[in-house]
mmCIF file of C-alpha atoms and ligand atoms in Angstrom:
data_model
loop_
_atom_site.group_PDB
_atom_site.id
_atom_site.type_symbol
_atom_site.label_atom_id
_atom_site.label_comp_id
_atom_site.label_asym_id
_atom_site.label_seq_id
_atom_site.Cartn_x
_atom_site.Cartn_y
_atom_site.Cartn_z
ATOM 1 C CA UNK A 1 -12.099 -21.153 -3.703
ATOM 2 C CA UNK A 2 -11.329 -22.805 -6.935
ATOM 3 C CA UNK A 3 -11.905 -20.120 -9.524
ATOM 4 C CA UNK A 4 -8.937 -18.253 -10.871
ATOM 5 C CA UNK A 5 -8.267 -14.759 -9.502
ATOM 6 C CA UNK A 6 -9.770 -11.920 -11.520
ATOM 7 C CA UNK A 7 -7.337 -10.719 -14.154
ATOM 8 C CA UNK A 8 -5.829 -7.297 -13.143
ATOM 9 C CA UNK A 9 -6.406 -4.643 -15.759
ATOM 10 C CA UNK A 10 -4.351 -1.654 -16.784
ATOM 11 C CA UNK A 11 -6.371 0.742 -18.913
ATOM 12 C CA UNK A 12 -5.207 4.226 -17.797
ATOM 13 C CA UNK A 13 -2.478 6.661 -18.778
ATOM 14 C CA UNK A 14 -1.213 7.386 -15.259
ATOM 15 C CA UNK A 15 1.119 5.505 -12.983
ATOM 16 C CA UNK A 16 0.060 3.847 -9.714
ATOM 17 C CA UNK A 17 2.627 3.355 -6.926
ATOM 18 C CA UNK A 18 1.935 1.861 -3.543
ATOM 19 C CA UNK A 19 4.025 1.930 -0.364
ATOM 20 C CA UNK A 20 3.735 -1.085 1.844
ATOM 21 C CA UNK A 21 5.258 -2.459 5.041
ATOM 22 C CA UNK A 22 4.664 -2.778 8.748
ATOM 23 C CA UNK A 23 3.790 -0.017 11.114
ATOM 24 C CA UNK A 24 6.550 2.536 11.727
ATOM 25 C CA UNK A 25 8.779 1.595 8.756
ATOM 26 C CA UNK A 26 8.679 5.146 7.199
ATOM 27 C CA UNK A 27 6.268 4.743 4.336
ATOM 28 C CA UNK A 28 4.754 8.215 4.632
ATOM 29 C CA UNK A 29 8.218 9.848 4.762
ATOM 30 C CA UNK A 30 9.380 8.042 1.720
ATOM 31 C CA UNK A 31 6.053 8.769 -0.088
ATOM 32 C CA UNK A 32 6.459 12.542 0.623
ATOM 33 C CA UNK A 33 10.065 12.600 -0.516
ATOM 34 C CA UNK A 34 9.157 10.929 -3.752
ATOM 35 C CA UNK A 35 6.157 13.213 -4.278
ATOM 36 C CA UNK A 36 8.334 16.331 -3.834
ATOM 37 C CA UNK A 37 10.922 15.071 -6.316
ATOM 38 C CA UNK A 38 8.248 14.249 -8.946
ATOM 39 C CA UNK A 39 6.435 17.595 -8.477
ATOM 40 C CA UNK A 40 9.656 19.524 -8.778
ATOM 41 C CA UNK A 41 9.914 17.871 -12.217
ATOM 42 C CA UNK A 42 6.461 19.030 -13.215
ATOM 43 C CA UNK A 43 4.708 15.693 -12.816
ATOM 44 C CA UNK A 44 1.097 15.785 -11.482
ATOM 45 C CA UNK A 45 1.145 13.808 -8.247
ATOM 46 C CA UNK A 46 -1.790 12.652 -6.142
ATOM 47 C CA UNK A 47 -0.801 11.647 -2.630
ATOM 48 C CA UNK A 48 -3.226 9.478 -0.844
ATOM 49 C CA UNK A 49 -3.589 6.643 1.707
ATOM 50 C CA UNK A 50 -5.661 3.705 2.892
ATOM 51 C CA UNK A 51 -7.584 3.544 5.031
ATOM 52 C CA UNK A 52 -8.929 7.106 4.957
ATOM 53 C CA UNK A 53 -8.208 8.612 1.500
ATOM 54 C CA UNK A 54 -11.767 9.944 1.233
ATOM 55 C CA UNK A 55 -14.433 11.395 3.524
ATOM 56 C CA UNK A 56 -16.153 8.091 3.865
ATOM 57 C CA UNK A 57 -12.758 6.535 4.211
ATOM 58 C CA UNK A 58 -11.969 8.730 7.207
ATOM 59 C CA UNK A 59 -15.108 7.434 8.975
ATOM 60 C CA UNK A 60 -14.193 3.814 8.094
ATOM 61 C CA UNK A 61 -10.600 4.409 9.312
ATOM 62 C CA UNK A 62 -11.819 5.730 12.571
ATOM 63 C CA UNK A 63 -14.204 2.691 12.953
ATOM 64 C CA UNK A 64 -11.633 0.033 12.070
ATOM 65 C CA UNK A 65 -8.678 1.520 14.010
ATOM 66 C CA UNK A 66 -10.346 3.126 17.018
ATOM 67 C CA UNK A 67 -13.824 1.714 17.182
ATOM 68 C CA UNK A 68 -15.281 -1.326 18.959
ATOM 69 C CA UNK A 69 -13.627 -4.680 18.431
ATOM 70 C CA UNK A 70 -14.816 -6.391 15.298
ATOM 71 C CA UNK A 71 -14.450 -9.851 13.788
ATOM 72 C CA UNK A 72 -11.699 -10.523 11.267
ATOM 73 C CA UNK A 73 -14.164 -10.736 8.398
ATOM 74 C CA UNK A 74 -15.806 -7.459 9.447
ATOM 75 C CA UNK A 75 -12.304 -5.845 9.507
ATOM 76 C CA UNK A 76 -11.561 -7.242 6.010
ATOM 77 C CA UNK A 77 -14.798 -5.822 4.660
ATOM 78 C CA UNK A 78 -14.241 -2.411 6.226
ATOM 79 C CA UNK A 79 -10.815 -2.142 4.550
ATOM 80 C CA UNK A 80 -12.321 -3.410 1.257
ATOM 81 C CA UNK A 81 -15.103 -0.859 1.470
ATOM 82 C CA UNK A 82 -12.623 1.915 2.008
ATOM 83 C CA UNK A 83 -10.604 0.639 -0.957
ATOM 84 C CA UNK A 84 -13.535 0.345 -3.273
ATOM 85 C CA UNK A 85 -14.628 3.921 -2.712
ATOM 86 C CA UNK A 86 -11.064 5.250 -2.728
ATOM 87 C CA UNK A 87 -10.326 3.675 -6.083
ATOM 88 C CA UNK A 88 -13.628 4.656 -7.672
ATOM 89 C CA UNK A 89 -13.563 8.336 -6.438
ATOM 90 C CA UNK A 90 -9.831 9.248 -6.223
ATOM 91 C CA UNK A 91 -7.395 6.728 -7.720
ATOM 92 C CA UNK A 92 -9.016 5.860 -11.029
ATOM 93 C CA UNK A 93 -10.010 9.389 -11.975
ATOM 94 C CA UNK A 94 -6.451 10.544 -11.297
ATOM 95 C CA UNK A 95 -4.952 7.702 -13.256
ATOM 96 C CA UNK A 96 -7.343 8.363 -16.174
ATOM 97 C CA UNK A 97 -6.133 11.939 -16.414
ATOM 98 C CA UNK A 98 -2.477 10.754 -16.419
ATOM 99 C CA UNK A 99 -1.388 11.563 -12.876
ATOM 100 C CA UNK A 100 1.119 9.645 -10.739
ATOM 101 C CA UNK A 101 -0.834 8.320 -7.783
ATOM 102 C CA UNK A 102 1.169 7.476 -4.668
ATOM 103 C CA UNK A 103 -0.682 5.679 -1.993
ATOM 104 C CA UNK A 104 0.384 4.866 1.525
ATOM 105 C CA UNK A 105 -0.874 1.274 1.685
ATOM 106 C CA UNK A 106 -3.199 -0.640 -0.815
ATOM 107 C CA UNK A 107 -4.461 -4.110 -1.417
ATOM 108 C CA UNK A 108 -1.243 -5.913 -0.257
ATOM 109 C CA UNK A 109 -1.899 -4.506 3.249
ATOM 110 C CA UNK A 110 -5.128 -6.434 3.323
ATOM 111 C CA UNK A 111 -3.486 -9.611 2.031
ATOM 112 C CA UNK A 112 -0.732 -9.422 4.669
ATOM 113 C CA UNK A 113 -2.779 -8.142 7.654
ATOM 114 C CA UNK A 114 -6.184 -9.754 7.144
ATOM 115 C CA UNK A 115 -5.235 -12.683 4.817
ATOM 116 C CA UNK A 116 -2.224 -13.793 6.860
ATOM 117 C CA UNK A 117 -2.195 -11.859 10.129
ATOM 118 C CA UNK A 118 -5.907 -12.560 10.817
ATOM 119 C CA UNK A 119 -5.586 -15.969 9.057
ATOM 120 C CA UNK A 120 -8.542 -15.339 6.672
ATOM 121 C CA UNK A 121 -6.564 -16.693 3.713
ATOM 122 C CA UNK A 122 -4.477 -14.660 1.328
ATOM 123 C CA UNK A 123 -6.238 -15.695 -1.824
ATOM 124 C CA UNK A 124 -9.683 -14.967 -0.580
ATOM 125 C CA UNK A 125 -8.726 -11.564 0.739
ATOM 126 C CA UNK A 126 -7.003 -10.716 -2.556
ATOM 127 C CA UNK A 127 -10.030 -11.754 -4.434
ATOM 128 C CA UNK A 128 -12.187 -9.485 -2.307
ATOM 129 C CA UNK A 129 -9.940 -6.489 -3.040
ATOM 130 C CA UNK A 130 -9.700 -7.250 -6.713
ATOM 131 C CA UNK A 131 -13.485 -7.358 -6.840
ATOM 132 C CA UNK A 132 -13.767 -4.163 -4.860
ATOM 133 C CA UNK A 133 -11.325 -2.330 -7.262
ATOM 134 C CA UNK A 134 -12.314 -3.909 -10.536
ATOM 135 C CA UNK A 135 -8.922 -5.506 -10.724
ATOM 136 C CA UNK A 136 -6.724 -2.491 -10.195
ATOM 137 C CA UNK A 137 -3.139 -3.392 -9.212
ATOM 138 C CA UNK A 138 -0.241 -0.950 -8.735
ATOM 139 C CA UNK A 139 2.449 -0.589 -11.396
ATOM 140 C CA UNK A 140 5.004 -0.515 -8.611
ATOM 141 C CA UNK A 141 4.808 -1.613 -4.957
ATOM 142 C CA UNK A 142 7.615 -0.447 -2.697
ATOM 143 C CA UNK A 143 7.924 -2.771 0.291
ATOM 144 C CA UNK A 144 9.816 -1.218 3.201
ATOM 145 C CA UNK A 145 10.954 -4.184 5.159
ATOM 146 C CA UNK A 146 11.822 -3.840 8.826
ATOM 147 C CA UNK A 147 11.860 -6.058 11.975
ATOM 148 C CA UNK A 148 8.449 -5.279 13.623
ATOM 149 C CA UNK A 149 10.039 -5.115 16.942
ATOM 150 C CA UNK A 150 11.976 -2.041 15.686
ATOM 151 C CA UNK A 151 9.083 -0.561 13.687
ATOM 152 C CA UNK A 152 6.643 -0.619 16.520
ATOM 153 C CA UNK A 153 9.089 1.196 18.839
ATOM 154 C CA UNK A 154 9.213 4.066 16.270
ATOM 155 C CA UNK A 155 5.533 4.844 16.758
ATOM 156 C CA UNK A 156 4.263 7.553 19.040
ATOM 157 C CA UNK A 157 0.793 7.985 20.587
ATOM 158 C CA UNK A 158 -1.654 5.381 21.851
ATOM 159 C CA UNK A 159 -1.514 2.257 19.649
ATOM 160 C CA UNK A 160 -4.494 1.541 17.425
ATOM 161 C CA UNK A 161 -6.393 -1.835 17.160
ATOM 162 C CA UNK A 162 -3.921 -3.200 14.589
ATOM 163 C CA UNK A 163 -0.838 -1.952 16.414
ATOM 164 C CA UNK A 164 -2.161 -3.745 19.508
ATOM 165 C CA UNK A 165 -2.462 -7.072 17.625
ATOM 166 C CA UNK A 166 0.679 -8.459 19.188
ATOM 167 C CA UNK A 167 4.238 -9.308 18.154
ATOM 168 C CA UNK A 168 3.443 -12.720 16.552
ATOM 169 C CA UNK A 169 0.775 -11.065 14.325
ATOM 170 C CA UNK A 170 3.275 -8.418 13.128
ATOM 171 C CA UNK A 171 5.917 -11.095 12.472
ATOM 172 C CA UNK A 172 3.328 -13.007 10.316
ATOM 173 C CA UNK A 173 2.426 -9.923 8.336
ATOM 174 C CA UNK A 174 6.100 -9.192 7.679
ATOM 175 C CA UNK A 175 6.678 -12.743 6.403
ATOM 176 C CA UNK A 176 3.460 -12.512 4.264
ATOM 177 C CA UNK A 177 4.726 -9.365 2.616
ATOM 178 C CA UNK A 178 8.147 -10.876 1.859
ATOM 179 C CA UNK A 179 6.758 -14.086 0.553
ATOM 180 C CA UNK A 180 4.271 -12.169 -1.645
ATOM 181 C CA UNK A 181 6.977 -9.936 -2.996
ATOM 182 C CA UNK A 182 9.265 -12.874 -3.718
ATOM 183 C CA UNK A 183 6.473 -14.514 -5.753
ATOM 184 C CA UNK A 184 5.010 -11.291 -7.250
ATOM 185 C CA UNK A 185 7.665 -10.467 -9.814
ATOM 186 C CA UNK A 186 8.493 -7.045 -11.267
ATOM 187 C CA UNK A 187 5.739 -5.116 -9.506
ATOM 188 C CA UNK A 188 7.715 -5.176 -6.280
ATOM 189 C CA UNK A 189 10.708 -3.296 -5.036
ATOM 190 C CA UNK A 190 11.843 -4.560 -1.593
ATOM 191 C CA UNK A 191 14.101 -2.242 0.446
ATOM 192 C CA UNK A 192 15.689 -2.563 3.788
ATOM 193 C CA UNK A 193 13.964 0.165 5.883
ATOM 194 C CA UNK A 194 16.745 0.048 8.427
ATOM 195 C CA UNK A 195 18.993 1.852 5.963
ATOM 196 C CA UNK A 196 19.361 5.685 6.078
ATOM 197 C CA UNK A 197 16.252 7.305 4.644
ATOM 198 C CA UNK A 198 18.219 9.075 1.859
ATOM 199 C CA UNK A 199 19.574 5.765 0.604
ATOM 200 C CA UNK A 200 16.117 4.266 0.606
ATOM 201 C CA UNK A 201 14.741 7.260 -1.231
ATOM 202 C CA UNK A 202 17.582 7.113 -3.812
ATOM 203 C CA UNK A 203 16.596 3.484 -4.617
ATOM 204 C CA UNK A 204 12.914 4.407 -4.911
ATOM 205 C CA UNK A 205 13.621 7.268 -7.275
ATOM 206 C CA UNK A 206 15.891 5.200 -9.498
ATOM 207 C CA UNK A 207 13.157 2.598 -9.914
ATOM 208 C CA UNK A 208 10.406 5.186 -10.423
ATOM 209 C CA UNK A 209 12.513 6.943 -13.093
ATOM 210 C CA UNK A 210 12.846 3.689 -15.026
ATOM 211 C CA UNK A 211 9.116 2.879 -14.615
ATOM 212 C CA UNK A 212 8.002 6.328 -15.910
ATOM 213 C CA UNK A 213 10.291 5.942 -18.936
ATOM 214 C CA UNK A 214 8.948 2.477 -19.642
ATOM 215 C CA UNK A 215 5.349 3.717 -19.437
ATOM 216 C CA UNK A 216 6.077 6.704 -21.652
ATOM 217 C CA UNK A 217 5.564 9.426 -19.047
ATOM 218 C CA UNK A 218 7.820 12.435 -19.962
ATOM 219 C CA UNK A 219 11.326 11.788 -18.649
ATOM 220 C CA UNK A 220 11.925 13.000 -15.152
ATOM 221 C CA UNK A 221 15.699 13.021 -15.479
ATOM 222 C CA UNK A 222 18.248 11.263 -13.248
ATOM 223 C CA UNK A 223 17.505 10.748 -9.557
HETATM 224 P P1 LIG B 1 -1.510 3.340 8.672
HETATM 225 O O1 LIG B 1 -2.362 4.428 8.092
HETATM 226 O O2 LIG B 1 -0.278 2.893 7.923
HETATM 227 O O3 LIG B 1 -1.281 3.553 10.195
HETATM 228 P P2 LIG B 1 -0.616 4.855 10.899
HETATM 229 O O4 LIG B 1 -1.192 6.066 10.178
HETATM 230 O O5 LIG B 1 -1.026 4.619 12.281
HETATM 231 O O6 LIG B 1 0.885 4.634 10.574
HETATM 232 O O7 LIG B 1 -2.495 1.999 8.659
HETATM 233 C C1 LIG B 1 -3.391 1.770 9.702
HETATM 234 C C2 LIG B 1 -3.380 0.350 10.041
HETATM 235 O O8 LIG B 1 -4.336 -0.361 9.226
HETATM 236 C C3 LIG B 1 -2.035 -0.387 9.963
HETATM 237 O O9 LIG B 1 -1.852 -1.030 11.228
HETATM 238 C C4 LIG B 1 -2.233 -1.390 8.910
HETATM 239 C C5 LIG B 1 -3.725 -1.681 8.884
HETATM 240 N N1 LIG B 1 -4.296 -2.026 7.561
HETATM 241 C C6 LIG B 1 -4.798 -3.331 7.464
HETATM 242 O O10 LIG B 1 -4.798 -4.096 8.403
HETATM 243 N N2 LIG B 1 -5.370 -3.705 6.276
HETATM 244 C C7 LIG B 1 -5.519 -2.848 5.200
HETATM 245 O O11 LIG B 1 -5.975 -3.214 4.136
HETATM 246 C C8 LIG B 1 -4.920 -1.546 5.362
HETATM 247 C C9 LIG B 1 -4.996 -0.539 4.214
HETATM 248 C C10 LIG B 1 -4.328 -1.165 6.580
#
């Protein structure tokens, strides 16, 4: 494609934070710890995730992770459908009333997993998600980086379609995340997920405190 990417827009009072990284890196644990800390300080927090942050999203999650095998394009469209509905019905309304929205995965998952992992092209997949979300990008994206050989051994239960995609696929997605973060500027906070979880959380809180101050959300105090 030759057209420029759609321009991301920020037209809400709230704060949007996404957690990204490979499977088994501890995203949901870090998200919960951050949510508790913010809630204790009186901040309205909406915790959500992709895929599956809505009722329709649950059905899409089931289809994409546990359903029949689908082509890479179908997979990308299923994630984009989940995202479009999630943003329109959960994320934007919360941001408009001034909440802090914490999502376990967002658009960068599609860019890394479908754009690079499934080799659909990062720019095309990003364009699809920006169209689906009317250009909504997070204010902060926390990338928890870990060797996928370590991350995948932390998982329990039967592996889903993506977890079964193979070691090379997961190495590609890790590289895609790191490259994107390196080129993506101040939206990104990259943390070594092999560090103790308290240390990782302290770094997340420190950054979120600065962000809330910058965006004029009432001070949450020191981490
Ligand atoms: P996740 O909910 O993190 O898995 P789990 O609950 O099993 O830890 O994500 C489900 C899988 O979907 C994960 O392997 C990453 C993949 N995924 C994509 O490939 N593209 C996307 O856009 C998203 C949001 C997730």
